[in-house]
């Protein structure tokens, strides 16, 4: 019971932190290119991770862990940040947030494939219903639709689910913050080169909100959030705790509306409410 509560508590903290990611990215791409934003946030987070690893004198991961760490890096260090940054050049953060409703299903599928979990059939029924609701919303064309932006978000969700499940399985042995730290360091050489190549030619025109957005996604989205999220998934189960990600649209839509002044359509709220209801029942059968 204690482990279950701890898993849910850590997972919820991770979701709350991640909820600000897409609105912050939306603001940041107003001042930085998608490629520079992706690489810069990874470089900054990697330096933080390296410092923590050094201070706490953590042992290096085993050679056999490199493949899993590479998958984590591809999924959550490179893939999701880059694809969402590109998507947010075509759609609003409010619309992109609704696609987060697909993340629990993506994470659960990879939890089965990579983590060896076996949810009950009713779990898949409700998880699939929630995902179908998200897909139906996207097909309505509501909320500043863009086929390119929507496809980029779907691709981002697939890679993120893979990175979440792989990282959670690895966290059972290495620890949550250690996994994201080593994955960031593994991707650092590539991200550093990319940051230099996409370095903004002029800095004076970059707004303060864009800098704040970069700081948020670098420190909180790329590092702090994963400390809680991977720990929650490792303790409480990938499929089960992963369903908490369905709450992110509520938090994210509120931030997009309150902080960015973006329109939040009634259909977005309705779709999110249905998805969260599906999560409630899916969790019971995970």
Coordinates of C-alpha atoms in Angstrom, one line a residue:
X1 CA 0.0 0.0 0.0
X2 CA 2.8 2.4 0.9
X3 CA 4.6 1.6 -2.4
X4 CA 1.4 2.2 -4.4
X5 CA 0.8 5.5 -2.7
X6 CA 4.4 6.5 -3.2
X7 CA 4.3 5.6 -6.8
X8 CA 1.1 7.6 -7.4
X9 CA 2.4 10.6 -5.4
X10 CA 5.7 10.7 -7.4
X11 CA 3.9 10.2 -10.6
X12 CA 1.4 13.0 -9.9
X13 CA 4.3 15.5 -9.1
X14 CA 5.9 14.5 -12.4
X15 CA 2.7 15.2 -14.3
X16 CA 2.2 18.6 -12.7
X17 CA 5.7 19.6 -13.7
X18 CA 5.3 18.3 -17.2
X19 CA 2.0 20.1 -17.6
X20 CA 3.9 23.4 -18.1
X21 CA 6.2 21.9 -20.8
X22 CA 4.0 22.5 -23.9
X23 CA 3.0 26.1 -22.9
X24 CA 6.6 26.9 -22.1
X25 CA 7.7 25.4 -25.4
X26 CA 5.1 27.4 -27.2
X27 CA 6.5 30.6 -25.7
X28 CA 10.1 29.6 -26.3
X29 CA 9.7 28.9 -30.0
X30 CA 8.7 32.5 -30.4
X31 CA 12.3 33.4 -29.7
X32 CA 14.3 30.3 -30.6
X33 CA 14.3 27.9 -33.5
X34 CA 12.9 24.4 -32.7
X35 CA 16.3 22.8 -33.3
X36 CA 18.2 25.2 -31.0
X37 CA 15.5 24.9 -28.3
X38 CA 15.7 21.1 -28.4
X39 CA 19.5 21.0 -28.2
X40 CA 19.9 23.9 -25.7
X41 CA 17.4 22.4 -23.2
X42 CA 19.2 19.0 -23.4
X43 CA 22.7 20.6 -23.0
X44 CA 21.5 22.6 -19.9
X45 CA 19.8 19.6 -18.4
X46 CA 22.8 17.4 -19.1
X47 CA 25.2 19.8 -17.3
X48 CA 22.8 19.7 -14.3
X49 CA 22.7 15.9 -14.4
X50 CA 26.5 15.7 -14.7
X51 CA 26.9 17.9 -11.7
X52 CA 24.5 15.9 -9.5
X53 CA 26.1 12.6 -10.6
X54 CA 29.5 13.9 -9.7
X55 CA 28.5 15.4 -6.4
X56 CA 26.8 12.2 -5.3
X57 CA 29.5 10.0 -6.8
X58 CA 27.3 7.7 -8.8
X59 CA 28.8 4.6 -10.4
X60 CA 28.7 4.5 -14.2
X61 CA 26.0 2.4 -15.8
X62 CA 26.9 -1.1 -17.1
X63 CA 27.8 -1.6 -20.7
X64 CA 24.5 -3.6 -21.1
X65 CA 22.5 -0.5 -20.0
X66 CA 23.7 1.6 -23.0
X67 CA 21.1 0.3 -25.4
X68 CA 18.3 1.2 -23.0
X69 CA 19.8 4.6 -22.2
X70 CA 20.0 5.2 -25.9
X71 CA 16.3 4.5 -26.3
X72 CA 15.5 6.9 -23.4
X73 CA 17.7 9.6 -25.1
X74 CA 16.0 9.1 -28.5
X75 CA 12.5 9.1 -26.9
X76 CA 12.5 11.9 -24.3
X77 CA 15.8 13.9 -24.8
X78 CA 15.7 14.3 -28.6
X79 CA 12.4 12.9 -30.1
X80 CA 9.6 14.4 -27.9
X81 CA 11.2 17.8 -27.4
X82 CA 12.1 18.3 -31.1
X83 CA 8.8 17.0 -32.5
X84 CA 6.7 19.0 -30.1
X85 CA 8.7 22.2 -30.8
X86 CA 8.1 21.6 -34.5
X87 CA 4.4 20.9 -34.0
X88 CA 3.9 24.1 -31.9
X89 CA 5.0 26.1 -34.9
X90 CA 1.8 24.9 -36.6
X91 CA -0.7 24.5 -33.7
X92 CA -1.5 26.1 -30.4
X93 CA -0.3 24.6 -27.1
X94 CA -3.9 24.1 -26.1
X95 CA -4.5 21.8 -29.1
X96 CA -1.1 20.0 -28.6
X97 CA -2.0 19.3 -24.9
X98 CA -5.0 17.3 -25.9
X99 CA -2.8 14.9 -27.7
X100 CA -1.1 14.1 -24.4
X101 CA -4.2 12.0 -23.8
X102 CA -2.6 9.4 -26.1
X103 CA 0.5 9.2 -23.9
X104 CA -0.8 6.7 -21.3
X105 CA -1.8 4.2 -24.0
X106 CA 1.5 4.6 -25.8
X107 CA 3.4 4.2 -22.5
X108 CA 1.2 1.1 -21.6
X109 CA 1.9 -0.5 -24.9
X110 CA 5.6 -0.1 -24.5
X111 CA 5.3 -1.1 -20.9
X112 CA 4.1 -4.5 -22.2
X113 CA 6.7 -4.7 -24.9
X114 CA 9.7 -3.4 -23.0
X115 CA 8.7 -3.7 -19.3
X116 CA 7.0 -7.1 -19.3
X117 CA 3.7 -5.8 -17.8
X118 CA 0.4 -7.5 -18.4
X119 CA -2.7 -5.3 -17.8
X120 CA -6.1 -6.9 -17.8
X121 CA -8.3 -6.8 -21.0
X122 CA -10.7 -4.1 -19.5
X123 CA -7.7 -1.8 -19.1
X124 CA -7.1 -1.9 -22.8
X125 CA -10.8 -1.2 -23.4
X126 CA -10.8 2.0 -21.4
X127 CA -7.3 3.0 -22.5
X128 CA -8.4 2.6 -26.2
X129 CA -11.6 4.5 -25.6
X130 CA -9.7 7.4 -24.2
X131 CA -7.3 7.4 -27.1
X132 CA -10.1 7.2 -29.6
X133 CA -11.6 10.2 -28.0
X134 CA -8.4 12.1 -28.6
X135 CA -8.2 11.0 -32.2
X136 CA -11.8 12.0 -32.7
X137 CA -11.1 15.4 -31.4
X138 CA -8.2 15.8 -33.7
X139 CA -10.3 14.8 -36.7
X140 CA -13.0 17.4 -36.0
X141 CA -10.6 20.2 -37.0
X142 CA -11.4 22.2 -33.9
X143 CA -8.8 24.2 -32.1
X144 CA -6.6 25.6 -34.9
X145 CA -6.1 22.2 -36.7
X146 CA -3.0 21.5 -38.8
X147 CA -2.4 18.1 -40.3
X148 CA 1.4 18.6 -40.1
X149 CA 1.2 19.8 -36.5
X150 CA -1.1 16.9 -35.6
X151 CA 1.1 14.2 -37.2
X152 CA 4.2 15.7 -35.5
X153 CA 2.4 15.4 -32.1
X154 CA 1.4 11.8 -32.8
X155 CA 5.0 10.9 -33.6
X156 CA 6.1 12.7 -30.5
X157 CA 3.7 10.7 -28.4
X158 CA 5.0 7.4 -29.8
X159 CA 8.6 8.2 -29.0
X160 CA 7.8 9.6 -25.6
X161 CA 5.8 6.5 -24.6
X162 CA 8.8 4.4 -25.6
X163 CA 11.2 6.6 -23.6
X164 CA 8.9 6.6 -20.6
X165 CA 8.5 2.8 -20.5
X166 CA 12.2 2.1 -21.2
X167 CA 13.3 4.6 -18.6
X168 CA 10.9 3.3 -16.0
X169 CA 12.1 -0.3 -16.5
X170 CA 15.7 0.8 -16.2
X171 CA 14.9 3.0 -13.1
X172 CA 14.1 -0.1 -11.1
X173 CA 17.8 -0.8 -11.0
X174 CA 19.5 2.5 -11.5
X175 CA 17.1 5.0 -10.0
X176 CA 14.9 7.6 -11.8
X177 CA 17.2 10.7 -11.7
X178 CA 20.2 8.5 -12.6
X179 CA 18.5 7.2 -15.7
X180 CA 17.6 10.7 -17.1
X181 CA 21.0 12.0 -16.1
X182 CA 22.9 9.3 -17.9
X183 CA 20.6 9.5 -20.9
X184 CA 21.2 13.3 -21.1
X185 CA 25.0 12.7 -20.9
X186 CA 24.8 10.1 -23.7
X187 CA 23.0 12.6 -26.0
X188 CA 25.2 15.6 -24.9
X189 CA 27.8 15.4 -27.7
X190 CA 25.2 15.4 -30.4
X191 CA 23.1 18.1 -28.7
X192 CA 26.1 20.3 -28.1
X193 CA 27.0 20.2 -31.8
X194 CA 23.4 20.9 -32.8
X195 CA 23.3 23.8 -30.4
X196 CA 26.4 25.4 -31.9
X197 CA 25.1 24.9 -35.5
X198 CA 21.7 26.4 -34.7
X199 CA 23.1 29.2 -32.5
X200 CA 20.9 32.3 -32.9
X201 CA 22.7 35.0 -35.0
X202 CA 21.1 37.8 -32.9
X203 CA 20.2 37.6 -29.2
X204 CA 19.0 41.1 -28.6
X205 CA 15.5 40.5 -30.1
X206 CA 14.7 37.4 -27.9
X207 CA 12.0 38.3 -25.4
X208 CA 12.1 37.6 -21.7
X209 CA 9.2 35.1 -21.9
X210 CA 11.1 33.1 -24.5
X211 CA 14.1 32.9 -22.0
X212 CA 11.7 31.9 -19.2
X213 CA 10.3 29.2 -21.5
X214 CA 13.8 27.9 -22.2
X215 CA 14.7 27.9 -18.6
X216 CA 11.5 26.0 -17.6
X217 CA 11.9 23.2 -20.2
X218 CA 15.6 22.9 -19.5
X219 CA 15.4 22.6 -15.7
X220 CA 12.0 21.3 -14.9
X221 CA 10.7 19.5 -18.0
X222 CA 14.0 17.9 -18.9
X223 CA 15.3 17.0 -15.5
X224 CA 13.3 17.7 -12.3
X225 CA 10.1 16.2 -13.7
X226 CA 11.8 13.0 -14.6
X227 CA 13.1 12.5 -11.1
X228 CA 9.5 12.1 -9.8
X229 CA 8.0 10.5 -13.0
X230 CA 10.4 7.7 -13.5
X231 CA 10.4 6.9 -9.7
X232 CA 6.6 6.8 -9.8
X233 CA 6.5 4.5 -12.9
X234 CA 9.1 2.2 -11.4
X235 CA 7.4 1.9 -8.0
X236 CA 3.7 1.9 -9.0
X237 CA 3.9 0.2 -12.4
X238 CA 4.3 1.6 -15.9
X239 CA 0.8 1.0 -17.2
X240 CA -0.9 1.9 -13.9
X241 CA 0.9 5.1 -12.9
X242 CA 1.2 6.0 -16.6
X243 CA -2.5 6.7 -16.6
X244 CA -1.9 9.8 -14.5
X245 CA -0.6 11.4 -17.7
X246 CA -4.2 11.8 -18.7
X247 CA -4.5 14.5 -16.0
X248 CA -1.9 16.6 -17.8
X249 CA -4.4 18.1 -20.3
X250 CA -6.4 19.6 -17.5
X251 CA -3.4 21.3 -16.0
X252 CA -2.0 22.2 -19.4
X253 CA -5.2 23.7 -20.8
X254 CA -5.5 25.8 -17.7
X255 CA -2.0 27.1 -18.1
X256 CA -2.5 27.7 -21.8
X257 CA -5.6 29.7 -21.2
X258 CA -4.5 31.6 -18.1
X259 CA -0.9 32.4 -19.0
X260 CA -0.9 32.5 -22.8
X261 CA -4.4 33.7 -23.4
X262 CA -5.0 31.0 -25.9
X263 CA -8.6 30.0 -26.7
X264 CA -9.7 26.8 -25.0
X265 CA -12.6 25.4 -27.0
X266 CA -15.5 23.6 -25.3
X267 CA -14.7 20.5 -27.4
X268 CA -11.2 20.4 -25.9
X269 CA -12.6 20.4 -22.3
X270 CA -15.2 17.8 -23.2
X271 CA -12.6 15.5 -24.9
X272 CA -10.3 15.9 -21.9
X273 CA -13.1 15.1 -19.4
X274 CA -14.0 11.9 -21.3
X275 CA -10.4 10.9 -21.5
X276 CA -9.9 11.4 -17.7
X277 CA -13.0 9.3 -17.0
X278 CA -11.5 6.5 -19.1
X279 CA -8.3 6.8 -17.2
X280 CA -10.1 6.3 -13.9
X281 CA -11.5 3.0 -15.1
X282 CA -8.4 1.9 -16.9
X283 CA -6.4 2.4 -13.6
X284 CA -8.7 0.0 -11.8
X285 CA -8.0 -2.8 -14.3
X286 CA -4.3 -2.1 -14.9

